[in-house]
Coordinates of C-alpha atoms in Angstrom, one line a residue:
X24 CA 89.4 166.0 78.1
X25 CA 88.5 167.2 74.6
X26 CA 86.9 170.4 74.4
X27 CA 84.6 171.7 71.5
X28 CA 82.5 173.9 72.1
X29 CA 80.2 174.2 74.2
X30 CA 81.3 170.4 74.3
X31 CA 83.4 168.6 76.5
X32 CA 84.3 165.3 75.3
X33 CA 86.5 161.9 77.0
X34 CA 87.1 159.3 76.1
X35 CA 85.9 157.4 79.3
X36 CA 83.8 158.0 81.9
X37 CA 81.1 155.5 84.2
X38 CA 78.4 158.0 83.2
X39 CA 78.2 161.2 82.2
X40 CA 74.9 162.0 84.5
X41 CA 76.3 160.9 87.5
X42 CA 79.5 163.6 86.3
X43 CA 76.9 165.8 85.7
X44 CA 75.4 165.2 89.2
X45 CA 78.6 165.3 91.1
X46 CA 79.6 168.7 89.4
X47 CA 76.3 170.6 90.6
X48 CA 77.3 168.7 94.2
X49 CA 80.4 170.4 94.6
X50 CA 79.3 173.6 94.0
X51 CA 80.2 173.5 89.9
X52 CA 78.3 176.6 87.4
X53 CA 77.2 174.4 85.2
X54 CA 78.2 177.2 82.0
X55 CA 74.2 177.1 80.2
X56 CA 74.5 175.4 76.6
X57 CA 77.3 173.0 77.5
X58 CA 77.7 169.1 77.0
X59 CA 79.9 166.6 78.4
X60 CA 80.0 163.5 75.5
X61 CA 82.1 160.8 76.8
X62 CA 82.7 158.8 73.5
X63 CA 82.4 154.8 75.7
X64 CA 80.7 155.5 79.3
X65 CA 80.4 151.7 81.6
X66 CA 78.2 152.4 84.0
X67 CA 75.1 154.4 82.5
X68 CA 71.8 154.1 82.9
X69 CA 67.9 154.6 80.9
X70 CA 64.5 155.2 82.4
X71 CA 63.3 153.5 85.5
X72 CA 66.7 152.1 86.6
X73 CA 67.4 149.9 83.8
X74 CA 71.1 149.3 83.4
X75 CA 72.2 151.2 79.3
X76 CA 74.3 150.0 77.0
X77 CA 77.9 151.6 76.9
X78 CA 77.1 152.0 72.9
X79 CA 81.1 152.4 71.6
X80 CA 80.4 154.4 68.6
X81 CA 77.5 156.0 69.7
X82 CA 76.5 159.1 71.4
X83 CA 76.7 159.4 75.0
X84 CA 76.7 163.2 76.6
X85 CA 74.5 165.1 79.7
X86 CA 73.3 168.6 80.1
X87 CA 72.5 171.0 82.6
X88 CA 69.1 172.7 83.0
X89 CA 68.6 175.7 86.0
X90 CA 65.3 176.1 86.1
X91 CA 63.6 179.8 85.8
X92 CA 60.4 181.5 86.9
X93 CA 57.1 181.0 84.2
X94 CA 58.5 177.4 82.8
X95 CA 55.9 174.8 82.2
X96 CA 56.9 171.6 84.2
X97 CA 59.9 170.3 84.6
X98 CA 59.5 166.7 83.9
X99 CA 58.7 167.9 80.2
X100 CA 61.9 168.6 79.2
X101 CA 61.5 164.8 78.3
X102 CA 59.4 166.2 74.7
X103 CA 61.7 169.1 74.9
X104 CA 64.8 166.2 74.9
X105 CA 62.7 164.2 71.5
X106 CA 61.9 166.1 69.5
X107 CA 65.6 168.0 69.6
X108 CA 67.2 164.1 69.0
X109 CA 65.0 164.2 65.9
X110 CA 65.9 167.2 65.2
X111 CA 69.5 166.3 64.7
X112 CA 68.6 162.8 64.0
X113 CA 66.4 164.1 60.5
X114 CA 69.6 166.6 59.5
X115 CA 72.0 162.8 58.6
X116 CA 69.6 161.0 57.7
X117 CA 68.2 160.2 54.0
X118 CA 64.5 160.1 52.2
X119 CA 63.0 157.8 53.0
X120 CA 64.0 156.6 56.2
X121 CA 61.2 156.9 59.0
X122 CA 61.6 159.1 62.0
X123 CA 58.6 159.3 64.7
X124 CA 58.1 160.1 67.8
X125 CA 56.6 158.3 71.1
X126 CA 55.7 158.9 74.8
X127 CA 56.6 160.3 76.9
X128 CA 60.1 160.4 75.7
X129 CA 60.8 157.6 72.6
X130 CA 62.5 158.3 69.3
X131 CA 62.2 155.4 66.9
X132 CA 63.8 154.6 63.2
X133 CA 61.9 152.5 61.6
X134 CA 59.6 151.4 64.5
X135 CA 62.6 150.2 66.1
X136 CA 63.6 152.1 69.8
X137 CA 66.7 155.1 68.4
X138 CA 67.7 156.8 71.4
X139 CA 67.5 156.4 74.9
X140 CA 66.7 159.7 77.4
X141 CA 67.0 160.1 81.4
X142 CA 66.0 163.5 83.8
X143 CA 67.0 163.6 87.1
X144 CA 66.6 166.8 89.9
X145 CA 70.1 167.5 91.9
X146 CA 69.9 170.9 93.5
X147 CA 67.3 172.0 91.8
X148 CA 69.1 171.7 88.3
X149 CA 68.2 169.4 85.4
X150 CA 70.8 166.9 84.0
X151 CA 69.4 165.3 81.1
X152 CA 71.6 162.7 80.0
X153 CA 70.9 161.2 76.3
X154 CA 72.2 158.4 75.0
X155 CA 71.2 158.1 70.7
X156 CA 72.7 155.2 68.4
X157 CA 74.2 156.1 66.0
X158 CA 77.3 153.0 65.1
X159 CA 75.5 150.6 66.2
X160 CA 72.0 149.6 68.7
X161 CA 71.9 147.6 71.2
X162 CA 69.3 143.6 71.5
X163 CA 67.0 144.3 73.5
X164 CA 64.2 141.3 74.5
X165 CA 60.8 143.2 74.5
X166 CA 61.4 146.1 71.9
X167 CA 62.6 146.4 68.3
X168 CA 66.3 148.8 68.0
X169 CA 67.7 150.8 65.4
X170 CA 70.5 152.9 64.5
X171 CA 71.3 155.6 62.3
X172 CA 73.8 153.8 60.6
X173 CA 71.0 151.0 59.9
X174 CA 70.1 153.1 57.0
X175 CA 73.3 155.7 56.4
X176 CA 76.8 156.3 57.4
X177 CA 76.6 158.4 60.9
X178 CA 78.6 161.4 61.3
X179 CA 81.3 161.3 63.2
X180 CA 80.8 161.9 67.2
X181 CA 82.3 165.6 67.3
X182 CA 79.4 166.6 64.4
X183 CA 76.6 165.5 66.0
X184 CA 77.5 166.6 69.5
X185 CA 77.4 169.8 67.8
X186 CA 73.7 169.3 65.8
X187 CA 72.4 168.0 68.9
X188 CA 73.7 171.1 71.5
X189 CA 72.4 173.1 69.0
X190 CA 68.9 171.8 68.2
X191 CA 68.2 171.1 71.7
X192 CA 68.7 174.9 72.4
X193 CA 66.3 175.8 70.0
X194 CA 63.5 173.5 71.7
X195 CA 64.4 174.5 74.7
X196 CA 64.4 178.7 73.9
X197 CA 60.3 177.7 72.2
X198 CA 58.8 175.4 75.3
X199 CA 59.8 178.4 77.7
X200 CA 58.5 181.2 74.9
X201 CA 55.5 179.5 73.5
X202 CA 54.3 177.1 77.1
X203 CA 54.2 173.5 77.2
X204 CA 51.5 173.8 74.6
X205 CA 53.5 174.1 71.8
X206 CA 55.9 171.6 72.7
X207 CA 53.2 168.9 72.5
X208 CA 51.9 170.2 69.9
X209 CA 55.1 169.8 67.6
X210 CA 55.9 165.9 69.7
X211 CA 52.3 165.3 68.7
X212 CA 53.1 166.1 65.1
X213 CA 56.2 163.5 64.5
X214 CA 54.2 161.2 66.9
X215 CA 52.9 157.5 66.3
X216 CA 49.6 158.3 68.2
X217 CA 46.3 159.0 66.4
X218 CA 43.6 159.8 68.2
X219 CA 41.2 156.5 69.6
X220 CA 43.9 154.6 69.1
X221 CA 45.0 151.1 70.8
X222 CA 47.2 151.2 74.1
X223 CA 48.5 149.7 76.8
X224 CA 50.3 150.8 79.8
X225 CA 52.7 148.0 81.0
X226 CA 53.5 150.0 85.4
X227 CA 57.0 149.2 86.3
X228 CA 55.3 146.8 88.8
X229 CA 53.8 143.9 86.2
X230 CA 50.0 145.4 85.8
X231 CA 48.9 146.3 82.5
X232 CA 46.3 148.2 81.7
X233 CA 44.5 149.1 78.7
X234 CA 42.1 151.5 76.6
X235 CA 42.5 154.5 73.7
X236 CA 44.4 157.2 72.7
X237 CA 42.7 160.3 73.8
X238 CA 45.9 163.1 74.1
X239 CA 48.3 164.8 75.9
X240 CA 47.8 166.8 79.7
X241 CA 48.0 170.5 78.3
X242 CA 48.8 170.7 82.3
X243 CA 52.5 168.6 81.9
X244 CA 51.9 166.1 79.1
X245 CA 51.1 162.4 81.4
X246 CA 49.4 160.7 78.9
X247 CA 45.6 160.5 78.7
X248 CA 44.6 156.9 78.4
X249 CA 40.5 156.7 77.6
X250 CA 39.2 153.1 79.2
X251 CA 36.6 151.1 77.9
X252 CA 33.4 152.5 80.5
X253 CA 34.4 155.8 79.1
X254 CA 36.3 157.6 81.7
X255 CA 39.8 158.5 81.3
X256 CA 43.0 158.0 83.4
X257 CA 45.8 160.6 83.3
X258 CA 49.7 157.7 83.1
X259 CA 52.1 160.0 84.3
X260 CA 54.8 157.2 83.7
X261 CA 54.8 153.6 82.8
X262 CA 55.8 151.9 78.6
X263 CA 53.4 151.7 76.1
X264 CA 53.0 148.9 73.0

């Protein structure tokens, strides 16, 4: 294991999230701000149980957040993670490349999915796993994907890991000090979502619900979908198009 404080870098593992979770279950005191980063993963997972691309040459890492009294809803850490990825990616892109955010936590580069984010609760702590396409992007049947290498020479893994750790620490502190409302405002300011824009929500069971974007619920960041009859539906999970 190579140590690049606050980064622990390993050549290969099954899943950095699983490793962090195992450490918590074994009673380890995970240092605040420390990240576990792997050059390769062979058992990574994405949201809703999807298999995640092993991504040799990409960033794959996890950190642990210990909840504090007065924290916003823990599920809203997904916005913290998305903003941090956007910040770190913006630091290496040239002018003309377009970064945008998509609910609940996607970061898009020129319209393609650049990253994956997975939050897991383990014994009262949150393991936040992040994958970012630095060198190459997986081919997915249902969505466009993108990598930093599509538009710029990607930074070394160590450099990007340090930038992301710093951005995450900044966004986490802002989430705690400014409240969820300020984090949601920052997310919406950089998002593709315009008030009243048509949306379709795809649930895990294959069902779909269409309407228009009516904002985010400031209590937890849930998406508000206005239906054709004028009523609103609160969406807390699902993919949108």
